[in-house]
Coordinates of C-alpha atoms and ligand atoms in Angstrom, one line a residue:
M1 CA 94.4 75.8 143.7
K2 CA 94.6 72.8 140.8
K3 CA 94.1 69.3 141.9
T4 CA 96.1 66.5 141.2
V5 CA 94.2 63.9 138.8
L6 CA 95.6 60.6 138.5
T7 CA 94.6 57.7 136.5
G8 CA 95.9 54.5 135.1
I9 CA 94.9 51.6 133.0
K10 CA 96.1 48.8 132.4
P11 CA 96.9 47.0 128.8
T12 CA 94.8 43.5 129.0
G13 CA 92.8 44.1 126.1
R14 CA 91.9 46.6 123.4
I15 CA 90.0 49.6 124.6
H16 CA 86.0 49.7 123.9
L17 CA 83.2 51.8 124.7
G18 CA 82.3 51.2 128.3
N19 CA 86.4 52.0 129.0
Y20 CA 85.8 55.1 127.0
I21 CA 82.3 56.7 128.2
G22 CA 83.4 55.5 131.8
A23 CA 86.2 56.2 132.6
I24 CA 88.8 57.6 130.1
K25 CA 86.2 60.0 128.8
P26 CA 85.2 61.6 132.9
A27 CA 89.0 61.4 132.9
L28 CA 89.7 63.5 130.4
E29 CA 87.3 66.0 130.9
L30 CA 88.9 66.6 134.2
A31 CA 92.3 66.2 132.8
A32 CA 91.6 69.7 131.0
E33 CA 90.8 71.4 134.4
E34 CA 93.0 70.3 136.6
D35 CA 97.1 68.8 137.1
P36 CA 97.3 65.4 135.3
V37 CA 98.5 62.4 136.1
Y38 CA 97.7 59.8 133.3
F39 CA 99.8 56.7 132.8
V40 CA 99.7 52.8 131.1
A41 CA 99.8 50.4 134.0
D42 CA 101.7 48.1 132.7
Y43 CA 103.0 46.4 135.7
H44 CA 99.4 45.7 136.8
G45 CA 99.1 44.4 133.1
L46 CA 101.7 42.2 133.8
T47 CA 98.9 40.1 136.7
K48 CA 97.5 38.8 133.9
I49 CA 99.4 39.4 130.4
Q50 CA 102.8 37.0 130.0
D51 CA 103.3 36.9 126.7
A52 CA 106.1 39.5 125.6
E53 CA 104.5 40.7 122.0
Q54 CA 101.2 41.2 123.3
M55 CA 102.3 43.2 126.1
K56 CA 104.1 45.4 124.1
D57 CA 101.4 45.8 121.7
L58 CA 98.9 46.7 124.5
S59 CA 101.3 48.8 126.3
Y60 CA 101.6 50.9 123.3
G61 CA 98.1 50.9 122.3
I62 CA 97.0 52.3 126.4
A63 CA 99.7 55.0 125.0
A64 CA 98.2 55.7 121.7
T65 CA 94.6 55.7 122.8
W66 CA 95.5 58.3 125.5
L67 CA 97.5 61.0 123.1
A68 CA 94.8 60.0 120.3
L69 CA 91.2 61.0 122.9
G70 CA 93.3 63.9 123.7
L71 CA 95.6 64.0 126.3
D72 CA 98.2 67.0 125.9
P73 CA 101.5 65.3 127.2
S74 CA 102.7 68.9 127.5
T75 CA 100.4 70.2 130.4
S76 CA 100.5 66.5 131.9
I77 CA 102.9 64.0 133.5
F78 CA 102.2 61.2 130.9
Y79 CA 104.1 58.0 131.8
R80 CA 104.3 54.1 131.7
Q81 CA 104.6 53.1 135.4
S82 CA 107.1 50.7 135.0
D83 CA 109.2 53.4 133.6
V84 CA 109.0 54.9 137.5
P85 CA 111.0 52.5 139.9
E86 CA 109.9 54.8 142.6
I87 CA 106.5 53.5 142.6
F88 CA 107.5 50.1 143.6
E89 CA 109.6 50.9 145.9
L90 CA 106.9 52.6 147.5
S91 CA 104.9 49.6 146.9
W92 CA 107.2 47.6 149.2
I93 CA 106.9 50.0 152.0
L94 CA 103.3 50.5 151.8
A95 CA 103.4 46.2 151.8
C96 CA 104.8 46.0 154.9
F97 CA 102.1 48.1 156.4
S98 CA 99.0 46.4 154.7
S99 CA 97.3 43.5 156.4
K100 CA 96.8 40.3 154.7
G101 CA 93.2 40.3 155.8
L102 CA 93.0 43.4 153.8
M103 CA 94.2 42.1 150.4
N104 CA 92.0 38.8 151.1
R105 CA 88.8 40.9 151.2
A106 CA 89.6 42.9 147.8
H107 CA 86.9 42.4 145.4
A108 CA 88.9 40.7 142.5
Y109 CA 90.8 38.1 144.7
K110 CA 87.5 37.2 146.4
A111 CA 85.7 36.6 143.1
I112 CA 88.0 34.4 142.2
V113 CA 88.3 32.4 145.6
D114 CA 84.7 32.4 145.4
Q115 CA 84.6 30.9 141.8
N116 CA 87.0 28.5 143.1
R117 CA 85.3 27.3 145.5
E118 CA 82.4 26.8 143.3
T119 CA 83.8 25.0 141.1
G120 CA 85.8 22.5 143.8
R121 CA 89.5 23.6 142.9
E122 CA 92.1 24.8 145.4
I123 CA 90.9 27.8 146.4
D124 CA 94.0 29.9 145.1
D125 CA 93.9 28.0 142.3
G126 CA 95.2 30.9 139.4
V127 CA 96.5 33.4 141.6
N128 CA 99.5 35.1 141.3
M129 CA 101.0 37.0 144.3
G130 CA 100.8 39.8 141.4
L131 CA 97.5 39.8 141.6
F132 CA 97.0 39.7 145.2
T133 CA 98.8 42.7 146.3
Y134 CA 97.3 44.8 143.2
P135 CA 95.9 46.7 145.5
I136 CA 99.1 47.7 147.1
L137 CA 100.7 48.9 144.0
M138 CA 98.0 50.7 143.1
A139 CA 97.4 52.4 146.4
S140 CA 101.2 53.0 145.3
D141 CA 100.6 54.6 141.9
I142 CA 97.9 57.0 143.3
L143 CA 99.8 57.8 146.7
L144 CA 103.1 58.6 145.4
F145 CA 101.9 61.8 143.5
Q146 CA 99.4 62.7 146.1
S147 CA 96.4 62.4 143.8
D148 CA 93.4 64.7 144.9
L149 CA 91.5 62.6 142.7
V150 CA 91.2 59.3 140.9
P151 CA 88.7 58.9 138.2
V152 CA 87.9 54.9 137.6
G153 CA 85.4 52.8 136.5
K154 CA 82.7 51.6 139.7
D155 CA 84.7 48.8 139.9
Q156 CA 87.9 50.2 141.2
I157 CA 86.2 52.0 143.7
Q158 CA 87.1 49.4 146.8
H159 CA 90.8 50.0 145.4
V160 CA 90.7 53.7 145.8
E161 CA 89.4 53.4 149.3
I162 CA 92.2 50.9 149.7
A163 CA 95.0 53.2 148.8
R164 CA 93.1 56.0 151.7
D165 CA 93.1 53.4 153.9
L166 CA 96.9 52.4 153.5
A167 CA 97.3 56.4 153.5
D168 CA 95.5 56.6 156.6
T169 CA 97.6 54.1 158.1
F170 CA 101.0 55.3 157.7
N171 CA 99.5 59.2 158.5
R172 CA 98.5 57.9 162.2
Q173 CA 102.4 56.4 162.8
F174 CA 104.3 58.7 160.9
G175 CA 102.6 61.6 160.8
E176 CA 100.9 63.7 158.0
T177 CA 102.6 62.6 155.1
F178 CA 100.3 61.1 152.1
K179 CA 96.9 63.4 151.0
L180 CA 94.1 60.7 151.2
P181 CA 92.8 60.3 147.7
D182 CA 88.8 60.8 146.7
Y183 CA 87.5 58.9 143.7
V184 CA 85.9 60.1 141.0
V185 CA 82.9 57.6 139.3
K186 CA 81.0 59.1 136.4
E187 CA 77.2 58.0 138.1
E188 CA 74.7 59.1 135.1
S189 CA 75.8 56.3 133.0
A190 CA 78.5 54.2 135.3
V191 CA 77.3 51.2 133.4
I192 CA 77.4 51.1 129.6
P193 CA 75.8 48.7 128.2
G194 CA 77.6 46.1 125.4
L195 CA 75.8 44.9 122.1
D196 CA 73.6 42.5 123.9
G197 CA 71.9 44.6 126.7
R198 CA 74.4 43.9 129.8
K199 CA 77.1 45.5 131.0
M200 CA 79.5 46.3 128.1
S201 CA 82.5 44.3 129.5
K202 CA 85.4 42.0 127.9
S203 CA 84.1 39.0 129.5
Y204 CA 80.8 38.6 128.4
H205 CA 82.2 39.1 124.6
N206 CA 79.9 41.9 123.7
T207 CA 82.3 45.2 123.3
I208 CA 82.7 47.4 120.5
P209 CA 86.4 48.5 120.3
I210 CA 86.7 52.2 120.1
F211 CA 89.4 52.4 116.9
E212 CA 87.1 49.9 115.0
E213 CA 87.2 50.7 110.9
P214 CA 83.5 52.3 110.2
E215 CA 82.7 48.8 108.0
K216 CA 83.1 46.5 111.2
L217 CA 81.5 49.3 113.3
K218 CA 78.5 49.6 111.5
K219 CA 78.3 46.0 111.8
L220 CA 78.9 45.9 115.4
I221 CA 76.3 48.4 116.1
N222 CA 73.7 46.8 114.0
K223 CA 74.5 43.7 116.6
I224 CA 73.0 45.5 119.0
K225 CA 70.0 43.8 120.7
T226 CA 66.7 46.0 120.5
D227 CA 63.2 44.6 121.5
S228 CA 60.5 43.9 119.0
T229 CA 58.5 47.5 118.7
K230 CA 58.4 47.9 115.2
P231 CA 58.8 51.3 113.3
H232 CA 56.5 54.0 114.2
E233 CA 55.5 52.4 117.7
A234 CA 56.9 54.5 120.3
K235 CA 60.2 53.2 122.2
D236 CA 61.4 53.5 125.6
P237 CA 64.8 55.5 125.2
D238 CA 65.6 54.8 129.0
D239 CA 65.3 51.0 128.3
S240 CA 67.4 51.3 125.0
T241 CA 71.1 50.6 124.3
V242 CA 71.1 52.6 121.3
F243 CA 69.9 55.5 123.0
A244 CA 72.5 55.0 125.8
L245 CA 75.2 55.1 123.7
Y246 CA 73.8 57.9 121.1
R247 CA 73.9 60.3 124.6
E248 CA 77.7 59.7 124.8
F249 CA 78.1 61.0 121.1
A250 CA 75.6 63.3 120.4
S251 CA 75.2 67.1 121.6
Q252 CA 72.7 68.0 124.1
D253 CA 70.1 69.2 122.0
E254 CA 70.9 66.3 119.4
V255 CA 70.0 63.6 122.5
S256 CA 66.3 65.6 123.4
K257 CA 65.6 65.4 119.8
M258 CA 67.0 62.1 119.6
R259 CA 64.5 61.8 122.8
D260 CA 61.4 62.7 120.8
R261 CA 61.8 60.5 117.8
F262 CA 62.1 57.8 119.8
E263 CA 58.5 58.7 121.5
N264 CA 57.1 59.4 118.1
G265 CA 58.4 55.5 117.1
I266 CA 61.8 55.9 115.1
G267 CA 62.5 52.7 113.4
W268 CA 65.4 50.6 114.9
G269 CA 67.3 50.8 111.4
E270 CA 67.2 54.3 111.1
A271 CA 68.3 54.7 114.9
K272 CA 71.4 53.0 114.6
K273 CA 72.1 54.4 111.8
E274 CA 72.1 58.1 113.7
L275 CA 73.9 56.6 116.1
F276 CA 76.7 55.6 113.5
E277 CA 77.0 58.8 112.5
A278 CA 77.3 60.5 115.8
M279 CA 80.3 58.0 117.0
N280 CA 82.1 58.0 113.7
H281 CA 81.9 62.1 113.8
V282 CA 83.5 62.0 117.3
L283 CA 85.7 59.0 116.3
E284 CA 87.1 59.6 113.0
E285 CA 90.0 62.0 114.3
P286 CA 90.9 59.9 116.9
R287 CA 91.4 56.8 115.0
R288 CA 93.2 58.5 112.7
K289 CA 95.7 59.7 115.6
Y290 CA 95.8 56.5 116.6
K291 CA 96.5 54.7 113.9
Y292 CA 99.3 56.9 113.4
Y293 CA 101.1 56.5 116.9
M294 CA 100.7 53.1 116.6
E295 CA 102.8 53.4 113.0
N296 CA 105.4 55.6 115.1
R297 CA 105.9 53.7 118.0
E298 CA 109.9 55.5 118.5
E299 CA 107.4 58.7 119.3
L300 CA 105.4 57.4 121.6
D301 CA 108.9 56.0 123.6
R302 CA 110.2 59.4 123.1
I303 CA 106.8 60.9 125.0
L304 CA 106.9 58.2 127.7
A305 CA 110.6 58.7 128.3
E306 CA 109.5 62.4 128.8
G307 CA 107.2 61.8 130.6
A308 CA 108.8 59.3 133.1
G309 CA 111.5 62.3 134.0
K310 CA 109.0 64.7 134.9
A311 CA 107.1 61.6 137.0
R312 CA 110.7 60.9 139.0
A313 CA 111.1 64.3 139.7
K314 CA 107.7 65.0 141.3
A315 CA 107.9 61.5 143.1
K316 CA 111.3 61.4 144.8
P317 CA 111.2 64.2 147.5
L318 CA 107.9 61.6 148.9
L319 CA 109.8 59.4 148.5
N320 CA 112.6 60.3 150.3
E321 CA 110.8 61.8 152.9
V322 CA 108.7 58.5 153.4
K323 CA 112.5 56.7 153.6
Q324 CA 113.6 59.1 156.4
K325 CA 110.3 58.5 158.6
I326 CA 110.6 54.6 158.2
G327 CA 114.7 54.7 158.9
I328 CA 115.5 53.5 155.9
K329 CA 117.5 56.8 155.3
A330 CA 118.7 59.0 157.1
Ligands
LIG1 N1 93.4 49.2 138.3 C1 93.1 49.9 137.1 C2 92.2 49.3 136.7 O1 92.0 47.7 136.4 C3 94.0 50.2 136.9 C4 94.9 51.0 137.8 C5 96.3 51.0 137.9 C6 94.6 52.4 138.2 N2 96.8 51.9 138.8 C7 95.9 52.4 139.0 C8 94.0 53.4 138.3 C9 95.8 54.0 139.9 C10 93.7 54.4 139.4 C11 95.3 54.6 139.9 O2 90.9 49.6 136.0

């Protein structure tokens, strides 16, 4: 039996290598073996992006990214979250079974509260209710499709655990209804370093956008921080951002050769050149497809609408069952 693998990406910024390596690539690998349900989490994005043009561009951008990187809409369910009203109905239902305390403990919310406290602001400053109840909507995304596996970045583990919690609470009260989902995190390189060696993250301004044009890409790679070892001096591959990124784009054989070259003192300029070649080789075709979809948005609309149809058909029976169990539906 194939497992249902579900994941979403919220349209809040340009996709960078950290997103790609940490979440999208492993998700696509899983998709090839299981039943994928992948979507654009636009209503999650609304907690942050509140400008119409930006929302449109970023949402299409996420959709185009999934397709450019190889998600096949004919063998998956691929949709825009906002096109599936069943998710929001379930979200309200789950909200009524979520304790407020559980939401108070969610990392994303807590981080803001802690920061507000430190800076002497009102503790809930800058927190909208969408952000506060974010984990409930995410639980709804996950549970409505009886997901077995949820590939996510490390920062999202707690959200999947909350989904499990809510499923379990509901099941105890109303009998077996929801599957309890498991998260999947890519361990070996769970933290992808950015240009400055810290975790690649939008908030550190150290990202490499995945569909950057070759010339810009080269320039960014040249900015990657390295240590001061000279050419011919041995370099530690396991302490190098250049190597960490290289291993994600080269074959196993190439990676082990590069490991030797590091130990034999490859120059940083040369190592960066090799990284660029490897990356460009993998990303050239997706970059072209991405551009194509961004210039043909009506095609994206068509693909997403078809996906929403499949998603709704799959979601309706479970939502009906839930509504019957809670006495909202006869
Ligand atoms: N919260 C996720 C993120 O920020 C995006 C997301 C929304 C998601 N709904 C989901 C991920 C359901 C997995 C499953 O990355």
